[in-house]
mmCIF file of C-alpha atoms in Angstrom:
data_model
loop_
_atom_site.group_PDB
_atom_site.id
_atom_site.type_symbol
_atom_site.label_atom_id
_atom_site.label_comp_id
_atom_site.label_asym_id
_atom_site.label_seq_id
_atom_site.Cartn_x
_atom_site.Cartn_y
_atom_site.Cartn_z
ATOM 1 C CA MET A 230 28.311 -25.837 33.700
ATOM 2 C CA THR A 231 26.430 -24.556 30.685
ATOM 3 C CA ARG A 232 25.554 -21.053 29.567
ATOM 4 C CA LEU A 233 21.871 -20.539 28.822
ATOM 5 C CA MET A 234 20.747 -17.653 26.641
ATOM 6 C CA ASN A 235 17.428 -15.915 27.221
ATOM 7 C CA GLY A 236 14.619 -17.114 25.014
ATOM 8 C CA GLY A 237 11.029 -18.230 24.910
ATOM 9 C CA ARG A 238 11.812 -21.866 25.707
ATOM 10 C CA SER A 239 14.293 -21.248 28.501
ATOM 11 C CA SER A 240 12.130 -22.865 31.166
ATOM 12 C CA MET A 241 11.865 -26.137 29.237
ATOM 13 C CA ALA A 242 15.583 -26.022 28.439
ATOM 14 C CA LEU A 243 16.410 -25.564 32.104
ATOM 15 C CA ASN A 244 14.282 -28.562 33.076
ATOM 16 C CA ASP A 245 16.030 -30.711 30.461
ATOM 17 C CA LEU A 246 19.465 -29.608 31.639
ATOM 18 C CA PHE A 247 18.718 -30.226 35.294
ATOM 19 C CA GLN A 248 17.226 -33.683 34.527
ATOM 20 C CA ARG A 249 20.472 -34.602 32.765
ATOM 21 C CA GLY A 250 22.489 -33.458 35.770
ATOM 22 C CA VAL A 251 23.916 -30.367 34.071
ATOM 23 C CA GLY A 252 24.480 -27.271 36.180
ATOM 24 C CA VAL A 253 23.685 -23.755 35.014
ATOM 25 C CA LYS A 254 25.766 -20.691 35.810
ATOM 26 C CA VAL A 255 23.913 -17.366 35.753
ATOM 27 C CA LEU A 256 26.462 -14.648 35.041
ATOM 28 C CA GLU A 257 24.594 -11.577 36.279
ATOM 29 C CA GLY A 258 21.327 -10.415 37.792
ATOM 30 C CA ILE A 259 19.347 -11.509 40.812
ATOM 31 C CA ALA A 260 20.050 -15.206 40.225
ATOM 32 C CA ALA A 261 23.808 -14.860 39.644
ATOM 33 C CA GLY A 262 25.663 -17.998 40.642
ATOM 34 C CA GLU A 263 25.659 -21.724 39.964
ATOM 35 C CA HIS A 264 22.407 -23.684 39.962
ATOM 36 C CA THR A 265 21.865 -27.437 39.810
ATOM 37 C CA GLU A 266 18.092 -27.413 40.280
ATOM 38 C CA ARG A 267 15.088 -25.164 39.762
ATOM 39 C CA SER A 268 14.496 -22.481 42.376
ATOM 40 C CA LEU A 269 12.128 -19.584 42.889
ATOM 41 C CA ILE A 270 14.872 -17.010 42.324
ATOM 42 C CA LEU A 271 15.954 -18.709 39.090
ATOM 43 C CA ASP A 272 12.348 -18.839 37.838
ATOM 44 C CA LEU A 273 11.904 -15.163 38.721
ATOM 45 C CA ALA A 274 15.089 -14.179 36.877
ATOM 46 C CA LEU A 275 13.991 -16.219 33.871
ATOM 47 C CA ALA A 276 10.553 -14.589 33.838
ATOM 48 C CA LEU A 277 12.087 -11.105 34.088
ATOM 49 C CA ALA A 278 14.504 -11.827 31.243
ATOM 50 C CA GLU A 279 11.718 -13.128 28.986
ATOM 51 C CA ASP A 280 9.579 -10.087 29.823
ATOM 52 C CA ARG A 281 12.465 -7.766 28.974
ATOM 53 C CA ARG A 282 13.022 -9.564 25.652
ATOM 54 C CA ARG A 283 9.318 -9.162 24.752
ATOM 55 C CA ASP A 284 9.479 -5.463 25.715
ATOM 56 C CA ILE A 285 12.544 -4.867 23.510
ATOM 57 C CA THR A 286 10.868 -6.673 20.597
ATOM 58 C CA ARG A 287 7.678 -4.614 21.001
ATOM 59 C CA LYS A 288 9.578 -1.329 21.178
ATOM 60 C CA THR A 289 11.645 -2.238 18.120
ATOM 61 C CA LYS A 290 8.540 -3.089 16.086
ATOM 62 C CA ASN A 291 6.812 0.127 17.197
ATOM 63 C CA GLY A 292 9.878 2.172 16.273
ATOM 64 C CA LEU A 293 10.139 0.593 12.815
ATOM 65 C CA GLU A 294 6.427 1.149 12.207
ATOM 66 C CA ALA A 295 6.687 4.817 13.271
ATOM 67 C CA ALA A 296 9.698 5.294 10.969
ATOM 68 C CA ARG A 297 7.780 3.740 8.040
ATOM 69 C CA LYS A 298 4.915 6.170 8.634
ATOM 70 C CA ARG A 299 7.406 9.046 8.404
ATOM 71 C CA GLY A 300 8.660 7.668 5.095
ATOM 72 C CA ARG A 301 11.853 6.148 6.433
ATOM 73 C CA VAL A 302 12.898 2.766 5.134
ATOM 74 C CA GLY A 303 15.515 0.663 6.878
ATOM 75 C CA GLY A 304 18.433 -1.125 5.321
ATOM 76 C CA ARG A 305 21.389 -0.129 3.238
ATOM 77 C CA ARG A 306 21.128 2.326 0.402
ATOM 78 C CA PRO A 307 21.229 0.676 -3.034
ATOM 79 C CA VAL A 308 24.711 0.399 -4.534
ATOM 80 C CA VAL A 309 23.405 0.536 -8.097
ATOM 81 C CA ASP A 310 22.170 3.880 -9.388
ATOM 82 C CA ASP A 311 20.625 4.351 -12.854
ATOM 83 C CA ASP A 312 24.020 4.890 -14.524
ATOM 84 C CA LYS A 313 25.562 1.741 -13.035
ATOM 85 C CA ARG A 314 22.430 -0.251 -13.836
ATOM 86 C CA ALA A 315 22.591 0.861 -17.468
ATOM 87 C CA ALA A 316 26.311 -0.009 -17.644
ATOM 88 C CA ILE A 317 25.685 -3.465 -16.196
ATOM 89 C CA LEU A 318 22.796 -4.214 -18.558
ATOM 90 C CA ALA A 319 24.646 -2.896 -21.630
ATOM 91 C CA ARG A 320 27.672 -5.149 -21.183
ATOM 92 C CA ARG A 321 27.747 -8.623 -22.709
ATOM 93 C CA GLU A 322 30.610 -10.127 -20.723
ATOM 94 C CA SER A 323 30.988 -12.481 -17.806
ATOM 95 C CA ILE A 324 29.542 -11.403 -14.485
ATOM 96 C CA ARG A 325 33.055 -11.214 -13.030
ATOM 97 C CA THR A 326 34.272 -8.905 -15.831
ATOM 98 C CA ILE A 327 31.203 -6.677 -15.487
ATOM 99 C CA ALA A 328 31.671 -6.460 -11.711
ATOM 100 C CA THR A 329 35.304 -5.456 -12.093
ATOM 101 C CA GLY A 330 34.529 -2.906 -14.804
ATOM 102 C CA VAL A 331 31.613 -1.250 -12.977
ATOM 103 C CA LYS A 332 33.338 -1.614 -9.576
ATOM 104 C CA VAL A 333 30.558 -3.480 -7.793
ATOM 105 C CA SER A 334 30.365 -6.963 -6.294
ATOM 106 C CA LEU A 335 29.467 -10.123 -8.193
ATOM 107 C CA GLY A 336 26.262 -10.335 -6.175
ATOM 108 C CA VAL A 337 25.186 -6.836 -7.205
ATOM 109 C CA VAL A 338 25.717 -7.654 -10.890
ATOM 110 C CA HIS A 339 23.864 -10.939 -10.552
ATOM 111 C CA LYS A 340 20.946 -9.312 -8.723
ATOM 112 C CA THR A 341 20.741 -6.466 -11.267
ATOM 113 C CA LEU A 342 20.675 -8.916 -14.184
ATOM 114 C CA THR A 343 18.130 -11.168 -12.459
ATOM 115 C CA ASP A 344 15.851 -8.221 -11.622
ATOM 116 C CA ALA A 345 16.053 -6.978 -15.221
ATOM 117 C CA LYS A 346 15.162 -10.429 -16.544
ATOM 118 C CA ALA A 347 12.203 -10.672 -14.173
ATOM 119 C CA LYS A 348 10.873 -7.278 -15.342
ATOM 120 C CA ASP A 349 11.164 -8.366 -18.997
ATOM 121 C CA THR A 350 9.027 -11.472 -18.500
#
């Protein structure tokens, strides 16, 4: 048996699996059980799952857009404030030494230096 995740190409994937003689086990929902060929109930469950996925995607996009309009921006807050940025740019040592001294990751130091270089050019 194989486990099939919901997705836009699930119907084609199911056909391919069944043609190769692979069974599909649906873990929950109206089509729960083992299937070795296409059936109306399996197609219905697949259609409902794809519709739910589209609905979740739409609601997520609408929520993010509404948050942007209110001035909210997603993602993590920046680790580097003006003081840390100045300390990173002032040092003339290896990236590893700077990261240890300023107590940030290597990636943060690298990104700060790269961004500063890009602004200079």
